[in-house]
XYZ file of C-alpha atoms in Angstrom:
506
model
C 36.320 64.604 35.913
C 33.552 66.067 34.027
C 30.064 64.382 33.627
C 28.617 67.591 31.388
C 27.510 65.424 28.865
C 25.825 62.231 30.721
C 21.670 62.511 31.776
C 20.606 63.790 34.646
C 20.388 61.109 36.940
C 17.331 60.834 39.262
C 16.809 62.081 42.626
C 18.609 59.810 45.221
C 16.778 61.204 48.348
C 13.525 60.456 47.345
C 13.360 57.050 49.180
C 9.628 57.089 48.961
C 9.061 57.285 45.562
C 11.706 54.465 44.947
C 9.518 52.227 47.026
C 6.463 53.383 44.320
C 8.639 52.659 41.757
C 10.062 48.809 42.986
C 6.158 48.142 44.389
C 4.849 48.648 40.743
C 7.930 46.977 38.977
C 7.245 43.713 40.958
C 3.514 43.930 40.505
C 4.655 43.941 36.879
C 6.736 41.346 36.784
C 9.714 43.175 36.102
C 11.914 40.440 37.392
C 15.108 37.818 36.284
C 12.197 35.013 36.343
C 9.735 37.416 34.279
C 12.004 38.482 31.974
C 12.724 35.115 30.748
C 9.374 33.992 30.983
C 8.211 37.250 28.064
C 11.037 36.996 26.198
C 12.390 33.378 26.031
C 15.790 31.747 26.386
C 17.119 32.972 23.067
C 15.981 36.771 23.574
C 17.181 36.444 27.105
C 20.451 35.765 25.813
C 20.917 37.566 23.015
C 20.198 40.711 26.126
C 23.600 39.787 27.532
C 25.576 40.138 24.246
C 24.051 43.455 23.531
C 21.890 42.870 20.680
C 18.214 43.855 20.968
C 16.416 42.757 17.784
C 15.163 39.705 19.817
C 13.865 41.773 22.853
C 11.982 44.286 20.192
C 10.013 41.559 18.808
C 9.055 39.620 21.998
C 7.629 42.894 23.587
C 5.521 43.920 20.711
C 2.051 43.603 22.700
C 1.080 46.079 25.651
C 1.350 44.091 28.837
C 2.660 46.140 31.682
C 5.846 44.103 31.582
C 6.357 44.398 27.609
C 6.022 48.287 28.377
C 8.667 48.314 31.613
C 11.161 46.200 29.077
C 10.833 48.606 26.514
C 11.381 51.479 28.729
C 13.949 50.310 31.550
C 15.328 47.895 29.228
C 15.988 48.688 25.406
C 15.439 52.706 26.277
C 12.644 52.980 23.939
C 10.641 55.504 24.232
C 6.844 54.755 25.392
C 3.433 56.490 25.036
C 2.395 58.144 28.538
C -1.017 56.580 28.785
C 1.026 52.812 28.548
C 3.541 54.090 31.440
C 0.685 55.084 33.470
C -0.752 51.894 33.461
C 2.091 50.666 35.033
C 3.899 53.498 36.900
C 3.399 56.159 39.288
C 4.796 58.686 36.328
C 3.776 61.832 37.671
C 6.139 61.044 40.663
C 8.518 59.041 39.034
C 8.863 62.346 36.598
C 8.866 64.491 39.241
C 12.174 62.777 40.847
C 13.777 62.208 37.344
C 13.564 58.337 36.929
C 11.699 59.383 33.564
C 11.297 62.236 31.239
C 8.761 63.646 28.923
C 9.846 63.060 25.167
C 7.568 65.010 22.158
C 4.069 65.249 23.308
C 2.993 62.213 24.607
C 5.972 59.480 25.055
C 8.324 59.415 28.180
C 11.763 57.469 28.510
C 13.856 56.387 31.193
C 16.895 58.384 32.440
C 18.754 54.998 33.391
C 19.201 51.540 32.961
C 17.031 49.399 35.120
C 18.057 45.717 35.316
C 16.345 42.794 37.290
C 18.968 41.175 38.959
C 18.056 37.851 41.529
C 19.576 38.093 44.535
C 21.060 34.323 45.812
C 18.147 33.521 47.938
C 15.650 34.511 45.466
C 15.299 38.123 45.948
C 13.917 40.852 43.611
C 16.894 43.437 43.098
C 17.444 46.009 40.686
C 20.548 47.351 39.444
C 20.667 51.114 38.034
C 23.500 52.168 35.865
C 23.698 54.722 32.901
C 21.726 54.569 29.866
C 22.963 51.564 27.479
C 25.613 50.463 29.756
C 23.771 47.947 31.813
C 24.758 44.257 30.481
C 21.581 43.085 28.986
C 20.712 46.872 28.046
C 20.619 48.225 24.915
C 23.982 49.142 24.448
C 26.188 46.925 25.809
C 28.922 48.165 27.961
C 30.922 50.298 25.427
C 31.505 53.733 26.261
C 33.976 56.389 25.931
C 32.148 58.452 28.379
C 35.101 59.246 31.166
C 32.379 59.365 34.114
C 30.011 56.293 32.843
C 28.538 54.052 35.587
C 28.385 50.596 34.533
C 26.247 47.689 35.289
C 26.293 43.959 35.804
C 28.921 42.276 34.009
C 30.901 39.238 34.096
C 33.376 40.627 36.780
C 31.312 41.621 39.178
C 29.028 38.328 39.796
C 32.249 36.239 39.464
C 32.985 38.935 42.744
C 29.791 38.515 44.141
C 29.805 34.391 43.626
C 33.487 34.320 45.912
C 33.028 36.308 48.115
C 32.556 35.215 51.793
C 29.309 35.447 53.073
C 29.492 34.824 56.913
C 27.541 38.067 58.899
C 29.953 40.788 59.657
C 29.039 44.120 61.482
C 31.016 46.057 59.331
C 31.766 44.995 55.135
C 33.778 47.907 52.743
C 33.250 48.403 49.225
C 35.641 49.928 47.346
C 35.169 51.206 44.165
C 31.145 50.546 44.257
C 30.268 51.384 40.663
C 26.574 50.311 40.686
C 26.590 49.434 44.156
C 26.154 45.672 43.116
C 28.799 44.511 45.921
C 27.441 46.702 48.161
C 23.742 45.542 47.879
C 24.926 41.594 48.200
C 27.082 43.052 51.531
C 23.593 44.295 52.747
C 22.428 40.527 53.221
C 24.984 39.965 55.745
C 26.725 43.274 57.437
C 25.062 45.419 60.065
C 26.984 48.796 58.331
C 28.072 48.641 54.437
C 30.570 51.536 53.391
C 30.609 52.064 49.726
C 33.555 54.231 48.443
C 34.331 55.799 44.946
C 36.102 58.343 43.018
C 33.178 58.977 40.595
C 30.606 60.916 42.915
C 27.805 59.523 39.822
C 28.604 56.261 40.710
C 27.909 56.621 44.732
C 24.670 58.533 43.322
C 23.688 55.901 40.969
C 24.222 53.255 44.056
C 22.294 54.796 46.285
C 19.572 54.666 43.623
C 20.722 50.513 42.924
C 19.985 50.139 47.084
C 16.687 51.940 47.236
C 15.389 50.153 44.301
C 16.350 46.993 45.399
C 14.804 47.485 48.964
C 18.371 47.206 50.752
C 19.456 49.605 53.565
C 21.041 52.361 52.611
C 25.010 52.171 52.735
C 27.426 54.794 54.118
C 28.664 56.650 50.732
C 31.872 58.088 50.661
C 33.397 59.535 47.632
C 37.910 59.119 47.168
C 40.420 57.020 45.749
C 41.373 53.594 46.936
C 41.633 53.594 51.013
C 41.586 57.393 51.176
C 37.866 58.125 52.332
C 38.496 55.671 54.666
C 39.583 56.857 58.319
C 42.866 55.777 60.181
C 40.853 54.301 63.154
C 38.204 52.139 60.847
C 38.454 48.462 60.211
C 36.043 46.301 58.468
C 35.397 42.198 58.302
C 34.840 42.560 55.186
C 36.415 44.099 52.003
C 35.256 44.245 48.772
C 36.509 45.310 45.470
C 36.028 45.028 41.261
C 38.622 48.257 41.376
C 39.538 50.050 37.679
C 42.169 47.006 36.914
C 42.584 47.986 33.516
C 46.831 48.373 32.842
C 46.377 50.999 30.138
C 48.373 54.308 28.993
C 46.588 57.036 30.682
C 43.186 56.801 32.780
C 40.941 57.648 30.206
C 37.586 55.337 31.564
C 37.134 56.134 35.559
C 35.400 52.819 35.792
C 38.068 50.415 33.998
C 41.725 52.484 34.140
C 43.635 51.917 36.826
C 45.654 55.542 36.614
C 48.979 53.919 37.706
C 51.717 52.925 36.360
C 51.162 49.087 35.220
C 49.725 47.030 37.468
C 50.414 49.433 40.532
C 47.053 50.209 41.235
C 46.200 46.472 42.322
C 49.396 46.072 44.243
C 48.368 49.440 46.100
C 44.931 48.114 46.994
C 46.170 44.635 47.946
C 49.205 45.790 50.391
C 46.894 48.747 51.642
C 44.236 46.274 52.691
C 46.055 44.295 55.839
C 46.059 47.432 57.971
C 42.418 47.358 57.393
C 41.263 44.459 58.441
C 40.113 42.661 61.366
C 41.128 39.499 62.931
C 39.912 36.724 61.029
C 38.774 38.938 58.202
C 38.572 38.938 54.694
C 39.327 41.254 51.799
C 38.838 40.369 48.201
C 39.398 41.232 45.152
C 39.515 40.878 41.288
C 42.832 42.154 39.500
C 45.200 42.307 36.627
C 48.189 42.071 37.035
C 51.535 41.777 34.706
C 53.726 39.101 33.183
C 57.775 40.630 33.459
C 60.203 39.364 31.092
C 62.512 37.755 33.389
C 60.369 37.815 36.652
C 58.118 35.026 38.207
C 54.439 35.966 38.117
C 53.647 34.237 41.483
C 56.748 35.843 43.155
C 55.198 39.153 42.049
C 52.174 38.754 43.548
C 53.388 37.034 46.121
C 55.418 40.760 46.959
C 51.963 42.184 47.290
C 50.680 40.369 50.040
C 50.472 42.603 53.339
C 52.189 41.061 56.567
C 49.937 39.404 58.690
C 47.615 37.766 56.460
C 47.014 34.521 54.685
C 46.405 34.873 51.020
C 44.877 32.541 48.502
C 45.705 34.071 44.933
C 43.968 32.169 41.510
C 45.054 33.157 38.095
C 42.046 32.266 35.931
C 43.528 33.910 32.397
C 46.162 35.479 30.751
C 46.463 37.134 27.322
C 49.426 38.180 25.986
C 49.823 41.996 25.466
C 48.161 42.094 21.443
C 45.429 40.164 23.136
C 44.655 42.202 26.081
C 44.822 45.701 24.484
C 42.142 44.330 21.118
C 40.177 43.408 24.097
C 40.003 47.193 25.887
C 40.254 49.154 22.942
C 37.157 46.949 21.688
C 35.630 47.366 25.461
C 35.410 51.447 24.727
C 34.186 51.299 20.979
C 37.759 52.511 19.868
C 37.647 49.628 17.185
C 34.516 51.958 15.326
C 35.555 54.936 13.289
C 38.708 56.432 12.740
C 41.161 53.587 11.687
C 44.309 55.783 12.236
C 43.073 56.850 15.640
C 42.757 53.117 16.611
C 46.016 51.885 15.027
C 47.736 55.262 16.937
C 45.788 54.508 20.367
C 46.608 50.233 20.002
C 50.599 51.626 19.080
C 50.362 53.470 22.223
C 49.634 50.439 24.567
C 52.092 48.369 23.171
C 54.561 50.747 23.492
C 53.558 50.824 27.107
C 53.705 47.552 27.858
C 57.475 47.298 25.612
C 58.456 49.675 27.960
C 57.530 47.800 31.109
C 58.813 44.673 29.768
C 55.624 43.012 29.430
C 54.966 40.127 28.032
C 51.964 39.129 29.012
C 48.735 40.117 31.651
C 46.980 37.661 34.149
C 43.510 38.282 35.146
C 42.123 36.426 38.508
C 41.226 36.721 42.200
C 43.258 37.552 45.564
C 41.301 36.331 48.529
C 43.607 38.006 51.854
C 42.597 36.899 55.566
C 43.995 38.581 58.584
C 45.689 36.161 60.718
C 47.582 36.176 64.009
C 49.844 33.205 62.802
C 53.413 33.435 62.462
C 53.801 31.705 59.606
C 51.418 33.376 57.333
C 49.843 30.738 54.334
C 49.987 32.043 50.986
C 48.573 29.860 48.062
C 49.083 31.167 44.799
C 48.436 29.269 41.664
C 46.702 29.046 38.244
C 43.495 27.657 37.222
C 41.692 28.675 34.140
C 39.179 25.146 33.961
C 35.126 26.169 35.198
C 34.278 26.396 38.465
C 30.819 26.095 40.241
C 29.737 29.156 41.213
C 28.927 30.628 44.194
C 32.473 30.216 45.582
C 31.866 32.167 48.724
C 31.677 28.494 51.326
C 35.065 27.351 49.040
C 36.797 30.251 49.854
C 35.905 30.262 53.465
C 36.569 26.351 53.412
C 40.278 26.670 51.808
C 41.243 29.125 54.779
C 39.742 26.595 57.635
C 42.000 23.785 56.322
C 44.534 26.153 56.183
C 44.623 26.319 59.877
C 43.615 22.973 60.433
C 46.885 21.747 58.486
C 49.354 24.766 59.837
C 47.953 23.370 63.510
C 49.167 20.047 62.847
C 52.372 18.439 62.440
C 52.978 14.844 60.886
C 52.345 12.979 63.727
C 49.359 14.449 64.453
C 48.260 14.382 60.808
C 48.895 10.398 61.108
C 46.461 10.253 64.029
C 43.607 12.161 62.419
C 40.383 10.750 60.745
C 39.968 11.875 57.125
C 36.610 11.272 54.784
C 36.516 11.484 50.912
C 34.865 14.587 50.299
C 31.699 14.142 48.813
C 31.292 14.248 44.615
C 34.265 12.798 44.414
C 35.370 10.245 41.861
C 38.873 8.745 40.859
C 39.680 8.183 36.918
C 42.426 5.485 35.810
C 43.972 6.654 32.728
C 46.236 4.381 30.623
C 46.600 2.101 27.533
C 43.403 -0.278 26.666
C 44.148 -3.263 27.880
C 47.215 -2.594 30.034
C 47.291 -4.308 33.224
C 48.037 -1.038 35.408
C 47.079 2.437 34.446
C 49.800 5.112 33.588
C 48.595 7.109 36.286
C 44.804 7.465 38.350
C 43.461 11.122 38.727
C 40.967 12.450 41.716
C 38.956 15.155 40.460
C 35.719 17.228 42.133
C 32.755 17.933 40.700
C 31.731 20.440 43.165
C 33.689 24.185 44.002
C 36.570 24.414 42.235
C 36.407 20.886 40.488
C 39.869 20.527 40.832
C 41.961 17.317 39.208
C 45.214 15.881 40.764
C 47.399 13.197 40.317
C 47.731 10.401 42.798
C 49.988 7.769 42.822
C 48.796 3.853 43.964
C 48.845 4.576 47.461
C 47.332 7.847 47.169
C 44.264 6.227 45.419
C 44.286 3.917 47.625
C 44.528 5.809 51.012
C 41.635 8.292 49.164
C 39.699 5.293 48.766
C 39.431 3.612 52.226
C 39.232 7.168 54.410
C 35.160 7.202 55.428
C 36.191 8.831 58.834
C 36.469 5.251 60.476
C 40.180 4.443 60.811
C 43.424 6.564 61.056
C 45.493 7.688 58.937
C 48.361 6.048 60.610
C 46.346 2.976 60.960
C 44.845 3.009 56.913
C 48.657 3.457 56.134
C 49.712 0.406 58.247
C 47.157 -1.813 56.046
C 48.372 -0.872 53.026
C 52.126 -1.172 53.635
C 51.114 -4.915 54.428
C 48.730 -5.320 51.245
C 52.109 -4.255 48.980
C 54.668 -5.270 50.574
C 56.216 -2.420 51.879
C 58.069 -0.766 55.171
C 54.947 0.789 57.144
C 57.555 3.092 58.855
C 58.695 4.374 55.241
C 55.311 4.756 54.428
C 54.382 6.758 57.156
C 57.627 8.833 56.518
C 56.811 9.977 52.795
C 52.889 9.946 52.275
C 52.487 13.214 55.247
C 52.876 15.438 52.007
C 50.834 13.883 50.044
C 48.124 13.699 52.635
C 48.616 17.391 53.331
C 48.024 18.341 49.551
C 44.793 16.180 49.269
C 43.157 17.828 52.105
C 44.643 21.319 51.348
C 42.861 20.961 48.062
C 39.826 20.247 49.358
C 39.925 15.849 48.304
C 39.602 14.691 51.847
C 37.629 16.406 54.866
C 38.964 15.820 58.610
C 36.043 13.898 60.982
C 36.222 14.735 64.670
C-alpha cells in the first residue's frame, strides 16, 4: 500500500506540543457545544452532509474560534498573524500540525473535529484532510491509504458497545482511533490494531489530542498482530465490511471473497476472549439465493459464546453497489468507467448468488454454558442510543432465563419494565380489540404482540405476587383451567422478559 500522494501527517511523538495544541483549542472554544453555538443548527448540519457554504458565512468575523473552524474545519487557508492569536504556530509548525502556504497564510495538515465524549468530555478526532464527517469534503475518496473520520458507523459502534471497566479492551481495525479513545474511559490497557500504519499514526495523534492515554499500536490484519497467549474483555471493531470486487479502499474493502472477511473476524474472536467477555462488531454480510440469512450467520458464531446478532438493513445488490461506488466519488467523471466498475460488482455478486446484503451488529459473549444462547433477528425501526446498558442487559436475562426452568419461572416475581405502555388496536367501536401490542420507549423500543392473558399478566406484575400466583387469578377471572394456564403461558413469559417487557424483582 502506497500513501506517496497523501500529506505529511504530523509528528505523533511530540506529546507536548499536542497538549499546546488541545490547551489553546479549548481556550478557543473549539468544541461540539461551540461549534453549534458560532455556527447555528442549520450550518451545524449542513457540516455533516458535506456542504460548507453555511460554515463559510457563519465564520466570516475573526474570533479565535471563527479562525480554528476555518483552519481545522473547512481547510481554508488563514493569515499567520490570525493563527497566532490562537495557536502556538511556531511549534505546532515545527511538528507538522500546520504548514506555511504563500507568504503569510498557514493551513492545517489534517482534519480536526470536536467530538463530545458521553460524559461531556472535550475530544478531538484527527483524520485526513476532507475526510472527517463534518469536514470539508465529506468522506469520498479514492485515496487507497485514506484515514477516515467520524461517521455514522462508528458512533452507532461506540453507542453499543459495553461499557463496564475492563483491564484489557482490543481494537481492531482503529482507523481514527475513535473506538479506541471511548475504550480509554474504561480499560486499564487499550490495543489498537491496523493494516494501514497512517491510520495507527493518525490515532495516536486522535489520543493525544483528546487527552486520552496512549494505546498500545500494533500494525496487521485482523487477529494477526495479536499474540497466541493475549486475551482481552473487550473487543472492538468497525472492520473494512465493504463486499466489493477487489480491495481497492483499505478503510472500507474487506479483501475477501464476499462476506468472508466478517465471518473470519467473528469465528476468530471466541479464542480471544475472556470469560464473561465481550466482542463486537458492525458487519455486512450476504443474502444467498437459496440459503437462510440467520442460519448463515448463525455458522459464524465461535463455540463457547452467546451471541446476540441484529440486522438493521438490507439493500438489494443494485442498491448496495450505487451506494459504494457513490461512497468513493466513482459516480463523478468518466461515465464508462462507472458503468464498467458498477458491471463489475454485479457480476460479483451474480456469481456468488447474491441477492441481497444485510448490514447490522454481532454482539458475542464468552460463556462457560453448555447450551450457548444465540439471538439473531431483524430490526430496522430507531433505537435510543447509547445501547451499551441494553446490550449488557439482553445477556443478564439471558442467564437469568437459561438458569431457570418453568417451575421456577412460575415462582419468580416479575415488574413491568419501566416506559412501558400497551396499545389496543382494532375496529372503532368493536367490543374487543383485534389484537393489544406492548411496545418500549426506551433501548431498543421494541413492539410485540400479546394475547389477553399476556396483557393481562404484563399488567398486574409490580414485583408483588408470583407468577404462578398472578396466573392462578386470572384463570379464575376467565374461566379457565389454572393448571392449563400454567402449562402454556411459560413461553410467553420467557419471550416478554427475554425482550426486555418485564424485569425479575428479588
Amino acid at each position: 500500500m502506497s500513501n506517496s500522494t497523501l500529506p505529511t501527517l504530523p509528528a505523533s511523538d511530540r506529546p507536548e506540543v499536542a497538549a499546546r495544541l488541545r490547551d489553546a483549542l479549548l481556550g478557543a472554544a473549539f468544541t461540539a457545544d461551540g461549534l453549534l453555538d458560532l455556527l447555528g443548527a442549520p450550518a451545524y448540519a449542513a457540516l455533516a452532509r458535506s456542504e460548507t457554504v453555511p460554515a463559510l458565512r457563519a465564520t466570516r468575523g475573526d474570533t479565535p474560534l471563527e479562525t480554528l473552524v476555518r483552519l481545522f474545519l473547512l481547510q481554508q487557508p488563514v493569515p499567520h498573524a490570525r493563527v497566532a492569536d490562537v495557536l502556538p504556530v511556531a511549534a505546532c509548525l515545527e511538528s507538522g500540525w500546520l504548514v506555511s502556504v504563500g507568504t503569510d497564510e498557514v493551513a492545517a495538515t489534517v482534519d480536526v473535529r470536536p467530538y463530545g465524549g458521553p460524559d461531556g468530555e472535550d475530544w478531538f478526532i484527527v483524520s485526513d484532510l476532507g475526510c472527517a464527517v463534518g469536514g470539508a469534503g465529506g468522506i469520498g475518496s479514492r485515496e487507497e491509504g485514506v484515514v477516515l473520520g467520524v461517521g455514522g458507523a462508528s458512533t452507532t459502534l461506540a453507542g453499543i458497545t459495553v461499557r463496564t471497566p475492563v483491564s484489557a479492551a482490543l481494537d481492531l481495525g482503529t482507523g481514527s482511533g475513535i473506538q479506541a479513545l471511548h475504550a480509554a474511559r474504561h480499560a486499564t490497557r487499550v490495543t489498537a490494531t491496523d493494516l494501514n500504519p497512517r491510520a495507527l499514526h493518525i490515532t495516536a495523534l486522535t489520543l493525544a489530542l483528546s487527552g486520552a492515554p496512549a494505546a498500545d499500536l500494533r500494525e496487521g490484519s485482523l487477529f494477526e498482530p495479536v499474540r497466541d497467549d493475549e486475551t482481552y474483555e473487550l473487543i472492538v471493531s468497525n472492520p473494512p465490511f465493504v463486499i466489493s470486487p477487489g480491495a481497492r479502499l483499505t478503510y472500507r474493502d474487506g479483501g475477501m471473497g464476499g462476506d468472508d472477511l466478517c465471518r473470519s473476524l467473528v469465528q476468530q474472536a471466541g479464542d480471544r476472549l475472556r470469560e464473561g467477555g465481550f466482542a463486537q462488531f458492525l458487519a455486512n454480510w450476504q443474502h444467498v439465493e437459496g440459503e437462510d440469512w440467520q442460519d448463515r450467520l448463525r455458522s459464524w458464531v465461535p463455540r463457547g459464546c452467546d451471541a446476540w446478532i441484529v440486522q438493521r438493513e438490507v439493500q438489494d445488490v443494485t442498491q448496495y453497489a450505487e451506494l459504494w461506488l457513490r461512497d468513493a466519488g466513482d459516480h463523478q467523471g468518466d461515465t464508462a468507467a462507472y458503468e464498467a466498475l458498477y458491471d463489475a460488482w454485479l457480476d460479483e455478486f451474480e456469481a456468488r448468488k447474491v441477492k441481497a446484503v444485510g448490514f447490522g451488529w454481532i454482539t458475542l459473549r464468552r460463556t462457560d454454558s453448555d447450551a450457548p444462547s444465540i439471538t439473531v433477528e431483524e430490526w430496522p425501526h430507531p433505537v435510543e442510543q447509547p445501547l451499551g446498558d441494553a446490550v449488557r442487559e439482553h445477556f443478564d436475562r439471558v442467564d437469568y432465563l437459561r438458569a431457570r426452568d418453568d417451575a421456577a419461572l412460575l415462582a419468580a416475581h416479575f415488574r413491568l419494565a419501566d416506559e412501558v405502555i400497551q396499545e389496543q388496536v382494532g375496529l372503532p367501536g368493536a367490543e374487543d380489540p383485534e389484537h393489544v401490542v406492548l411496545r418500549q420507549h426506551r433501548g431498543m423500543r421494541r413492539a410485540t404482540k400479546v394475547d389477553t392473558v399476556g396483557a393481562g399478566f404484563a399488567g398486574v406484575c409490580d414485583g408483588t405476587l408470583s407468577a404462578g400466583r398472578i396466573l392462578d387469578a386470572i384463570a379464575q377471572l376467565v374461566g379457565e383451567d389454572p393448571v392449563l394456564l400454567r402449562d402454556r403461558t411459560p413461553a410467553q413469559i420467557r419471550l416478554l422478559v427475554e425482550q426486555g417487557f418485564l424485569e425479575p424483582v428479588g
